[in-house]
PDB file of C-alpha atoms in Angstrom:
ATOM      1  CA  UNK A   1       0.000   0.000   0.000  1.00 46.00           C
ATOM      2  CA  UNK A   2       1.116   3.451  -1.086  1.00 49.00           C
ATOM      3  CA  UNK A   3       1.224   5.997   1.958  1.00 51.00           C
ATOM      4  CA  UNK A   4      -1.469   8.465   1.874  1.00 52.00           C
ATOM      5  CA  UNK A   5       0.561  11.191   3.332  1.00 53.00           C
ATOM      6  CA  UNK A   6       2.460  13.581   1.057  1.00 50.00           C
ATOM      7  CA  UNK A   7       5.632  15.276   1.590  1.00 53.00           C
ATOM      8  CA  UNK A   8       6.030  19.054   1.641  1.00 52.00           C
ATOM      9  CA  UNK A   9       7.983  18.966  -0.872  1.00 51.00           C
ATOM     10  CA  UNK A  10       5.439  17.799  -3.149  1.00 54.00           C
ATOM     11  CA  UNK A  11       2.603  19.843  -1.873  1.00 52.00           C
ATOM     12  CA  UNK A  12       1.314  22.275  -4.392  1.00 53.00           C
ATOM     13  CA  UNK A  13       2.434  25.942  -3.984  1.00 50.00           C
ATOM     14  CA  UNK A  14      -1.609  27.325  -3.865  1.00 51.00           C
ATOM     15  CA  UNK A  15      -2.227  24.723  -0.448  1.00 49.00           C
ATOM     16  CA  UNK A  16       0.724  26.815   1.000  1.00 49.00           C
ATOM     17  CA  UNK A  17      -0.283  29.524   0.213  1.00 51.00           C
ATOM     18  CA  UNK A  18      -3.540  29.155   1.581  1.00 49.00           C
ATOM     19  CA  UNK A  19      -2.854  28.334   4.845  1.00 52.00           C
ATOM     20  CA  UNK A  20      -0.605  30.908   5.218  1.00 49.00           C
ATOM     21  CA  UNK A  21      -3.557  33.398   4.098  1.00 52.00           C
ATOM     22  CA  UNK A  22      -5.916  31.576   7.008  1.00 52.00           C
ATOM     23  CA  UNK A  23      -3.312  32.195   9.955  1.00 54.00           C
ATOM     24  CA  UNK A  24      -2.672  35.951   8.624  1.00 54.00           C
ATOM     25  CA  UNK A  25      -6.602  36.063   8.794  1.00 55.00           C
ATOM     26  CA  UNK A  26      -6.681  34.786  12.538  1.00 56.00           C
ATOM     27  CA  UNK A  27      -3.804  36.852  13.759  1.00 55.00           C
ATOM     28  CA  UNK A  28      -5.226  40.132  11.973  1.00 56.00           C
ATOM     29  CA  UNK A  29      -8.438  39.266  13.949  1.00 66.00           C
ATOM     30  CA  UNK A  30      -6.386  39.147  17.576  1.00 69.00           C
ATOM     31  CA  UNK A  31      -6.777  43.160  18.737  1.00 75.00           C
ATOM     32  CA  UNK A  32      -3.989  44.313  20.701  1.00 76.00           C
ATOM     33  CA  UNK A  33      -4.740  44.708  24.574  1.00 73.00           C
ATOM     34  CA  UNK A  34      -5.971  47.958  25.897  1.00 78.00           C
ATOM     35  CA  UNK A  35      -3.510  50.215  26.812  1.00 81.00           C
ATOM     36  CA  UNK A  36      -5.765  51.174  30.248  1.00 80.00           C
ATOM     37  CA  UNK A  37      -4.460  47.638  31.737  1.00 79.00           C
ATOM     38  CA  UNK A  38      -0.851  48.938  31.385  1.00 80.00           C
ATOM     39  CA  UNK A  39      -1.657  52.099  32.866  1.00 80.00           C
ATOM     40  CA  UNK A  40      -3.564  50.503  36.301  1.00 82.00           C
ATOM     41  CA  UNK A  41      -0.644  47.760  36.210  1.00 79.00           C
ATOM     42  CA  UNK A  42      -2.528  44.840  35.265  1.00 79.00           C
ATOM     43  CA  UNK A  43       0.936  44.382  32.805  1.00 75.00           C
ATOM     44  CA  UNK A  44       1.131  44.734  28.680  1.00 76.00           C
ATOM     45  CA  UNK A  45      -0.690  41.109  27.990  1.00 77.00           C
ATOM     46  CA  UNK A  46      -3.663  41.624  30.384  1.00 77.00           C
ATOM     47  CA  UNK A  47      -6.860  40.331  29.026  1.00 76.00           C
ATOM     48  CA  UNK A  48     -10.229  40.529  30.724  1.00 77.00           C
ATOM     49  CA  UNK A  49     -12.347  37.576  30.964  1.00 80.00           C
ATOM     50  CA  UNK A  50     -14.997  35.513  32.196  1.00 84.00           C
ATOM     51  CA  UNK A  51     -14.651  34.521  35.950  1.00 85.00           C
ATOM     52  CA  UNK A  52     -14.789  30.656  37.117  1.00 89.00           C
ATOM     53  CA  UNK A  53     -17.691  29.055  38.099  1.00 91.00           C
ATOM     54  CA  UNK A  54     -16.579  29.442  41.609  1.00 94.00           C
ATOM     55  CA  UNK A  55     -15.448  32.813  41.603  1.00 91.00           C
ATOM     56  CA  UNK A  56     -18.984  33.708  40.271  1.00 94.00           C
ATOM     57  CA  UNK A  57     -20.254  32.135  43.159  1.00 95.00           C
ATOM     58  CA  UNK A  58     -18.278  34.199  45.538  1.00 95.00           C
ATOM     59  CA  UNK A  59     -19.016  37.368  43.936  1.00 94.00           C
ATOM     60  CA  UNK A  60     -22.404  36.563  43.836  1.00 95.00           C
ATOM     61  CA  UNK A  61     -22.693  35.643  47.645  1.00 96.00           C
ATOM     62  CA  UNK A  62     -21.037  38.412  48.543  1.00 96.00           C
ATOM     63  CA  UNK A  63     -22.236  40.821  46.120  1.00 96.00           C
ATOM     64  CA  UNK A  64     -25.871  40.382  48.038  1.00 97.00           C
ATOM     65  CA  UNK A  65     -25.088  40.701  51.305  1.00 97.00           C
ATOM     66  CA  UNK A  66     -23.290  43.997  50.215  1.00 97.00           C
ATOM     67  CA  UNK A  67     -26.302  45.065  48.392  1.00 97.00           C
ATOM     68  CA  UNK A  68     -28.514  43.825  51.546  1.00 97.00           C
ATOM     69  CA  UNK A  69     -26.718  46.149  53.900  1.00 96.00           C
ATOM     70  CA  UNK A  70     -26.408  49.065  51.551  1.00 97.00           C
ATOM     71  CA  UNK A  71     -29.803  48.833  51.290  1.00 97.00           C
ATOM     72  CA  UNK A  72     -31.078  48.195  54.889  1.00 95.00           C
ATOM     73  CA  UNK A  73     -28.722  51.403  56.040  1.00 94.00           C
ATOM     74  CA  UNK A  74     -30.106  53.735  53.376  1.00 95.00           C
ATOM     75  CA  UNK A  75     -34.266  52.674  54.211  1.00 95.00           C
ATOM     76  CA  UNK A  76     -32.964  53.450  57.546  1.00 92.00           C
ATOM     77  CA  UNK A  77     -31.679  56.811  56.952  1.00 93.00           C
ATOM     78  CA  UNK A  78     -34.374  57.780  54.533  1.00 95.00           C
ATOM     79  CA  UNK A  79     -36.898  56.831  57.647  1.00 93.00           C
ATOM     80  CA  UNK A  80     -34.972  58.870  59.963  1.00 93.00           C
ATOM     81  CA  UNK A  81     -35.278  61.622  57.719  1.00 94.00           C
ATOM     82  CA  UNK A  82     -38.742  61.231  57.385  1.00 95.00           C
ATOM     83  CA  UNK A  83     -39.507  61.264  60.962  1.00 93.00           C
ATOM     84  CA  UNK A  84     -37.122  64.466  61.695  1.00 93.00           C
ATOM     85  CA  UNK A  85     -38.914  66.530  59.579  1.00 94.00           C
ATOM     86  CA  UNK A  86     -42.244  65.428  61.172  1.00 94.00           C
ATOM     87  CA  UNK A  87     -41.086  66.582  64.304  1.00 92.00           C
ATOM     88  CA  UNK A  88     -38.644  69.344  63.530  1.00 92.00           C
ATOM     89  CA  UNK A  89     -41.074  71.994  64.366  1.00 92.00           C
ATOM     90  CA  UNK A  90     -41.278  71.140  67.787  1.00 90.00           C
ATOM     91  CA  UNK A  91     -37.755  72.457  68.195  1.00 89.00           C
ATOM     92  CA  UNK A  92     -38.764  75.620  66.578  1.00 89.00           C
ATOM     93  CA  UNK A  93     -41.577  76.696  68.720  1.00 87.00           C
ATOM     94  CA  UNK A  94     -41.122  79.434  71.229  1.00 84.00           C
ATOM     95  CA  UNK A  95     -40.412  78.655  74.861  1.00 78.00           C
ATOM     96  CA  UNK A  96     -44.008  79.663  77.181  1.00 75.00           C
ATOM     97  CA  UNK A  97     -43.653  81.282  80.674  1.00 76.00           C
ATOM     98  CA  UNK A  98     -39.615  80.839  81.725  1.00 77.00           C
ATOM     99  CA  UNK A  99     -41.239  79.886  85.298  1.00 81.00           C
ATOM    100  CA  UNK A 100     -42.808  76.799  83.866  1.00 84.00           C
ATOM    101  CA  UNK A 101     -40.927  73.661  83.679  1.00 86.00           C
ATOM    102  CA  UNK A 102     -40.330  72.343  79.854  1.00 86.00           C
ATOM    103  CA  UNK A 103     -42.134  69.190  78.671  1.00 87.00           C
ATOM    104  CA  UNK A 104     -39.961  65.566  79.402  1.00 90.00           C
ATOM    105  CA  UNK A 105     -40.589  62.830  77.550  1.00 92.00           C
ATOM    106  CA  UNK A 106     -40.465  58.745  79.652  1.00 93.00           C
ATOM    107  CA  UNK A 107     -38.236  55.866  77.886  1.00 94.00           C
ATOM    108  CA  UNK A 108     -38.370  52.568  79.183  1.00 94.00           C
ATOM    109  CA  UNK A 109     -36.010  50.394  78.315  1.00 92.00           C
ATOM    110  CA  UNK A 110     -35.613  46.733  79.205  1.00 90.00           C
ATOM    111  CA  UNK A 111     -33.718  43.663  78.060  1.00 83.00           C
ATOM    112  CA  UNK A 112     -34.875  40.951  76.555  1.00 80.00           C
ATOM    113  CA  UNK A 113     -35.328  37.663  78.173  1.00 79.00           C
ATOM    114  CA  UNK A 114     -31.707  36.072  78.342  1.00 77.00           C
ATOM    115  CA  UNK A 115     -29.751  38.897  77.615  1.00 79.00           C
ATOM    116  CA  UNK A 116     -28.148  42.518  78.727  1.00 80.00           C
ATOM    117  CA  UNK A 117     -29.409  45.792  78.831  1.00 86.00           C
ATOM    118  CA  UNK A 118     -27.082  46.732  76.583  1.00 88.00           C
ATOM    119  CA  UNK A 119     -29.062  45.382  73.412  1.00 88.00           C
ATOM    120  CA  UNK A 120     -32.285  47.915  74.497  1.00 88.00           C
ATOM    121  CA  UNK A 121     -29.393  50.622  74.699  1.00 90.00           C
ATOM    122  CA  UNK A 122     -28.052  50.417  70.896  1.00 91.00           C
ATOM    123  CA  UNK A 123     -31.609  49.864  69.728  1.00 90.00           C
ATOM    124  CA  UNK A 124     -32.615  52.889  71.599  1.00 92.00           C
ATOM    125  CA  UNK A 125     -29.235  54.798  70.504  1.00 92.00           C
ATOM    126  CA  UNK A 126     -29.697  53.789  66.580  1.00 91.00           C
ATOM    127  CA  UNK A 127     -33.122  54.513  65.488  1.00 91.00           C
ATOM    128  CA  UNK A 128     -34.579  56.706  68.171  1.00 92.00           C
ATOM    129  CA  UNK A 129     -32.391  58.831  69.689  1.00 93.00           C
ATOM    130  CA  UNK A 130     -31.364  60.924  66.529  1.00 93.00           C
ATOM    131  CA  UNK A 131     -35.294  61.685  65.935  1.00 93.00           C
ATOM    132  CA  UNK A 132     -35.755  62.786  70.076  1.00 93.00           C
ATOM    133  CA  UNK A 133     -32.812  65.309  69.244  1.00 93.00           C
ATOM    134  CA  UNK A 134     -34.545  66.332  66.141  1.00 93.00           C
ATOM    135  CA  UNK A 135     -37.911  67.562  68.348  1.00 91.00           C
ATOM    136  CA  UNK A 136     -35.274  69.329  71.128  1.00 90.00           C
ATOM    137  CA  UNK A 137     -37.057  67.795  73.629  1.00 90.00           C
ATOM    138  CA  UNK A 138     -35.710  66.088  76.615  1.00 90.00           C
ATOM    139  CA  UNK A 139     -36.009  62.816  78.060  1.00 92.00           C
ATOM    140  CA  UNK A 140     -35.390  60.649  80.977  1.00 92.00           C
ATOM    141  CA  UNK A 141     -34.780  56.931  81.525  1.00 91.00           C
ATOM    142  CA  UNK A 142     -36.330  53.918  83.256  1.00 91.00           C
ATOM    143  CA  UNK A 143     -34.164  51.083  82.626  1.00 91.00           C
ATOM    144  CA  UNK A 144     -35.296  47.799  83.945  1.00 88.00           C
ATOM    145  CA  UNK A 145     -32.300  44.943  84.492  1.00 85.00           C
ATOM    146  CA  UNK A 146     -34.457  42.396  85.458  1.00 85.00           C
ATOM    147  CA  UNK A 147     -37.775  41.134  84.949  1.00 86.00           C
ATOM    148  CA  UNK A 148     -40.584  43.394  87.171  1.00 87.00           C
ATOM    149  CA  UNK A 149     -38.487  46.259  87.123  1.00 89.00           C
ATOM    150  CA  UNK A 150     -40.387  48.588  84.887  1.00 92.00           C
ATOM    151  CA  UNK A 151     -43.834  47.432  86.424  1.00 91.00           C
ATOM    152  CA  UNK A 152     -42.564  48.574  89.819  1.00 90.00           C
ATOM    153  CA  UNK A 153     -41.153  51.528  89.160  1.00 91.00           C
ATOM    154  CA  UNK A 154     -43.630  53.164  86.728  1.00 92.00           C
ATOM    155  CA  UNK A 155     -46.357  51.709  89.645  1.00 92.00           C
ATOM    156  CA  UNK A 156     -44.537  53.655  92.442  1.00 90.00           C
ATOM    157  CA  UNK A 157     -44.424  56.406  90.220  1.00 89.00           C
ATOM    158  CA  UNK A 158     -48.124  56.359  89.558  1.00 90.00           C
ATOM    159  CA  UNK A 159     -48.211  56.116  93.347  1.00 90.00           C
ATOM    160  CA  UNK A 160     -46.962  59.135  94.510  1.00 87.00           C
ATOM    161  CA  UNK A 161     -48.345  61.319  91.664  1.00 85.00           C
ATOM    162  CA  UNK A 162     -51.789  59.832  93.422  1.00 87.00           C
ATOM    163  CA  UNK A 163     -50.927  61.155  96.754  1.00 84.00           C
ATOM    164  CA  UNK A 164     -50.467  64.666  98.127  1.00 83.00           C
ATOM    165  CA  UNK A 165     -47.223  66.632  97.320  1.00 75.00           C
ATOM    166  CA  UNK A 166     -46.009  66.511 100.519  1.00 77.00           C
ATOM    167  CA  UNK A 167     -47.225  62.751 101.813  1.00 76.00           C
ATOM    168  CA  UNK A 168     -45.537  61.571  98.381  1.00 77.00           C
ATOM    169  CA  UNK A 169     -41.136  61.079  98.009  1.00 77.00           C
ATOM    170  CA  UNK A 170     -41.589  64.039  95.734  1.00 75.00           C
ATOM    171  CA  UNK A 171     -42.252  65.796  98.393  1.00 73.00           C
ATOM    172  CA  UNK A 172     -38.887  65.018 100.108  1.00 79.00           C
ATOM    173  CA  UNK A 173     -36.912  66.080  97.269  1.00 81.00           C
ATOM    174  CA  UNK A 174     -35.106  69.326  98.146  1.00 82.00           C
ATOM    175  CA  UNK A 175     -34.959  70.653  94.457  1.00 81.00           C
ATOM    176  CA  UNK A 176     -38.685  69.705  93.575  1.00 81.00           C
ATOM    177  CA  UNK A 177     -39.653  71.474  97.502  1.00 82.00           C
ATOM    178  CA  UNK A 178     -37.824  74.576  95.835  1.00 84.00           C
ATOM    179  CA  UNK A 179     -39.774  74.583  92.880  1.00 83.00           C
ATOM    180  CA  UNK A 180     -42.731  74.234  94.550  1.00 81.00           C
ATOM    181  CA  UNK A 181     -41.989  77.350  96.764  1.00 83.00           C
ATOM    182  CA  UNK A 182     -40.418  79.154  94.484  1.00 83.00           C
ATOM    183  CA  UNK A 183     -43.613  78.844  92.127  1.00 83.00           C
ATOM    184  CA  UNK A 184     -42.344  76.859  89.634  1.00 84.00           C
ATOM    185  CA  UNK A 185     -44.869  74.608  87.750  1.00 84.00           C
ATOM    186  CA  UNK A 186     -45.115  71.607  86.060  1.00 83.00           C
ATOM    187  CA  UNK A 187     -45.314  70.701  82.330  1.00 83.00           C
ATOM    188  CA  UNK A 188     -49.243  70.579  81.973  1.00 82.00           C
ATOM    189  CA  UNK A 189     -50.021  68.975  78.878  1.00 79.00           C
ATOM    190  CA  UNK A 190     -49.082  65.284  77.514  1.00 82.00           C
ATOM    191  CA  UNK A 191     -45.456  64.536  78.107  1.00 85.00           C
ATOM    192  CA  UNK A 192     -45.201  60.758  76.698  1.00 89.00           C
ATOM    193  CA  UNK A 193     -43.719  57.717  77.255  1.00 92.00           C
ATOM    194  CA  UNK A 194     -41.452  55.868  74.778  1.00 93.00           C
ATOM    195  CA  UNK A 195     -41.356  52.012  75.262  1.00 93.00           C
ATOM    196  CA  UNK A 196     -38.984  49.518  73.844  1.00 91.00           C
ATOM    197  CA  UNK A 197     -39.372  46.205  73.636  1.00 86.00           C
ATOM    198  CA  UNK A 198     -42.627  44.036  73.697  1.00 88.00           C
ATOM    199  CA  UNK A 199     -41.576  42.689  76.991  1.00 89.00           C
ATOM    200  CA  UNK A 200     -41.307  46.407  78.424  1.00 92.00           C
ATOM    201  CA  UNK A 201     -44.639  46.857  76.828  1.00 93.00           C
ATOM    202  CA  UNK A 202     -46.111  43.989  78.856  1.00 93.00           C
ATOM    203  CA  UNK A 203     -44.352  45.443  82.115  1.00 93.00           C
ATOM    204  CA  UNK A 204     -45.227  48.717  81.210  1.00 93.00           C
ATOM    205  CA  UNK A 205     -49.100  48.174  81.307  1.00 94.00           C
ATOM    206  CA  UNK A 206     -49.085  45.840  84.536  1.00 94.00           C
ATOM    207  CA  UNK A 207     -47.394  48.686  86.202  1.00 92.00           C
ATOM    208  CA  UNK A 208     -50.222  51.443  84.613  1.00 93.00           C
ATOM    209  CA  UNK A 209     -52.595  48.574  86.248  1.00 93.00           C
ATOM    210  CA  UNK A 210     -51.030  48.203  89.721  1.00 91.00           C
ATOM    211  CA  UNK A 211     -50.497  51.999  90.074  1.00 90.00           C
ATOM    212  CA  UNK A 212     -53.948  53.421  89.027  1.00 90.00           C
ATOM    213  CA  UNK A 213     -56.067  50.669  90.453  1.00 89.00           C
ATOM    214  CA  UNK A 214     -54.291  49.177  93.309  1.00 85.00           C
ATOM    215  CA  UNK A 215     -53.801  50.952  97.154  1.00 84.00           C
ATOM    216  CA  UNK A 216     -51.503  53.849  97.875  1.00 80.00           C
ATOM    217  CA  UNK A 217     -49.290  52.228  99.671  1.00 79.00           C
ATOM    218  CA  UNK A 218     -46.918  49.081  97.967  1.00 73.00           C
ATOM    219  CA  UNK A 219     -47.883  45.478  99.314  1.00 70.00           C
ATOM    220  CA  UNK A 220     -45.556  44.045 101.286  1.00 72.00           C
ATOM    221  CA  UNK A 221     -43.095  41.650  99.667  1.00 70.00           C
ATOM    222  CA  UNK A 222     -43.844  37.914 100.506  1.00 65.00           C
ATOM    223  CA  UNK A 223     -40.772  36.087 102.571  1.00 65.00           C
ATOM    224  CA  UNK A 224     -40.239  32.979 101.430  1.00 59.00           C
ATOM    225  CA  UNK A 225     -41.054  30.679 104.389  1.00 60.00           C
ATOM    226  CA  UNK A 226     -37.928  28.024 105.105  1.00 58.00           C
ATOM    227  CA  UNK A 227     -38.817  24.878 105.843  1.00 54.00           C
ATOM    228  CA  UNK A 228     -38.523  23.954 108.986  1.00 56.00           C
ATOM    229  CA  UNK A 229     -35.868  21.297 110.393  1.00 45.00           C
ATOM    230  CA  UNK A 230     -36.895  18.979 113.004  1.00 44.00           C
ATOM    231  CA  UNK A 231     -34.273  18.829 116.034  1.00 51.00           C
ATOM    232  CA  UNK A 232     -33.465  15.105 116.744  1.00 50.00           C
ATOM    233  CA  UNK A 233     -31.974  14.375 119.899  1.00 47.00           C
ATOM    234  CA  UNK A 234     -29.388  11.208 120.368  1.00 49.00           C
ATOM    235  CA  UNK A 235     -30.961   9.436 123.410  1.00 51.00           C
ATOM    236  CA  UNK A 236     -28.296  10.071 126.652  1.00 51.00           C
ATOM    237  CA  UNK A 237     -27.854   7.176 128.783  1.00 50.00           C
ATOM    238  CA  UNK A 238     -26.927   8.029 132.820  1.00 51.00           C
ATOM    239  CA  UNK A 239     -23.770   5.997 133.545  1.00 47.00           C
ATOM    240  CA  UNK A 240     -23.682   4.617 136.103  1.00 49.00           C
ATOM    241  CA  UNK A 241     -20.374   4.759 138.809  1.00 51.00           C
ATOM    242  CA  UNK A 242     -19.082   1.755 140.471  1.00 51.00           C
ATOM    243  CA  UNK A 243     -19.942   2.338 144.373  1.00 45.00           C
TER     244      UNK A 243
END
């Protein structure tokens, strides 16, 4: 059998020819890299291209958490805003009578079951705080660090608002005695009361209950009873001497 294959030598001059025409036609197609790549020193031969499948998946991941928390901050900003201006114009109005004490606003805060205070705090801190600054008013705290704080604070509160000025522990305060003589009132209007937390919430109306509708004076606090030990006593036996 006669080999199939022929030499080079023998090869026509037009086949040559023509594949030397099809690689000129590739290479001409082949664009020289962007000069840009040099320039941010990504090197001469730089060539941009599709990532691997597992580098799409990382970007991917953690292009939407990114997005997720770009997002959540800028809702919470544009809320903010939106609430500021709502409120702005208290800040604006014109103090009343300077003998008058100005309006102060209540914020309970309590932590949630199994965990600090210090949760309530940043929640308090992050989303209402900057709107309370926004209205110029002031504010005070009742922070509970244990469960039946709040209810028996805000009760004993309700308490001595019940009684006379000078029964109540109001009464016994030397700054609020020299308001009082000196003729300095009271806020009268609605002050408010900001509560955090669903659990405050629940505290927060069981002390409205126990204050408003319960005696003026605070039930005593049950002792828990110990239980009692009985004494047993070794039986003594009277020796008796040799006579």
């Amino acid at each position: 059998m006669s080999d199939s294959k022929v030499p080079e030598a023998d090869k026509p001059a037009s086949a040559t020819n023509a594949e030397v025409k099809v690689d000129a036609k590739a290479a001409a197609k082949q664009k020289p890299p962007n000069p840009m790549w040099k320039y941010l020193g990504f090197g001469e031969n730089f060539r941009p291209r599709v990532p691997s499948r597992n580098w799409m998946i990382f970007l991917s991941i953690t292009g939407s958490f990114t997005a997720a928390v770009i997002y959540d901050k800028r809702e919470k900003k544009r809320a903010q805003r939106k609430w500021c201006k709502l409120v702005e114009h208290i800040a604006k109005e014109p103090l009343g009578d300077s003998r008058n004490m100005p309006r102060k606003l209540t914020v309970f805060l309590e932590g949630p079951p199994t965990d600090g205070l210090r949760i309530a705090q940043d929640h308090f801190k992050e989303y209402v705080k900057p709107i309370l600054v926004a209205s110029g008013l002031d504010w005070e705290f009742i922070q509970g660090r244990k469960e039946g704080d709040i209810r028996a604070e805000l009760a004993e509160k309700i308490r001595n608002a019940r009684l006379p000025f000078e029964e109540s522990k109001e009464g016994q305060d030397p700054i609020l005695s020299t308001r009082k003589n000196a003729g300095i009132k009271e806020f009268d209007g609605p002050r408010g009361d900001i509560v955090l937390g669903r659990h405050t919430w629940k505290e927060y109306i069981r002390g409205v209950h126990e204050g408003w509708l319960g005696p003026l004076t605070e039930p005593p606090t049950p002792v828990a009873e110990s239980p009692e030990v009985a004494e047993t006593l070794a039986p003594t036996s009277d020796a008796e001497t040799p006579s």
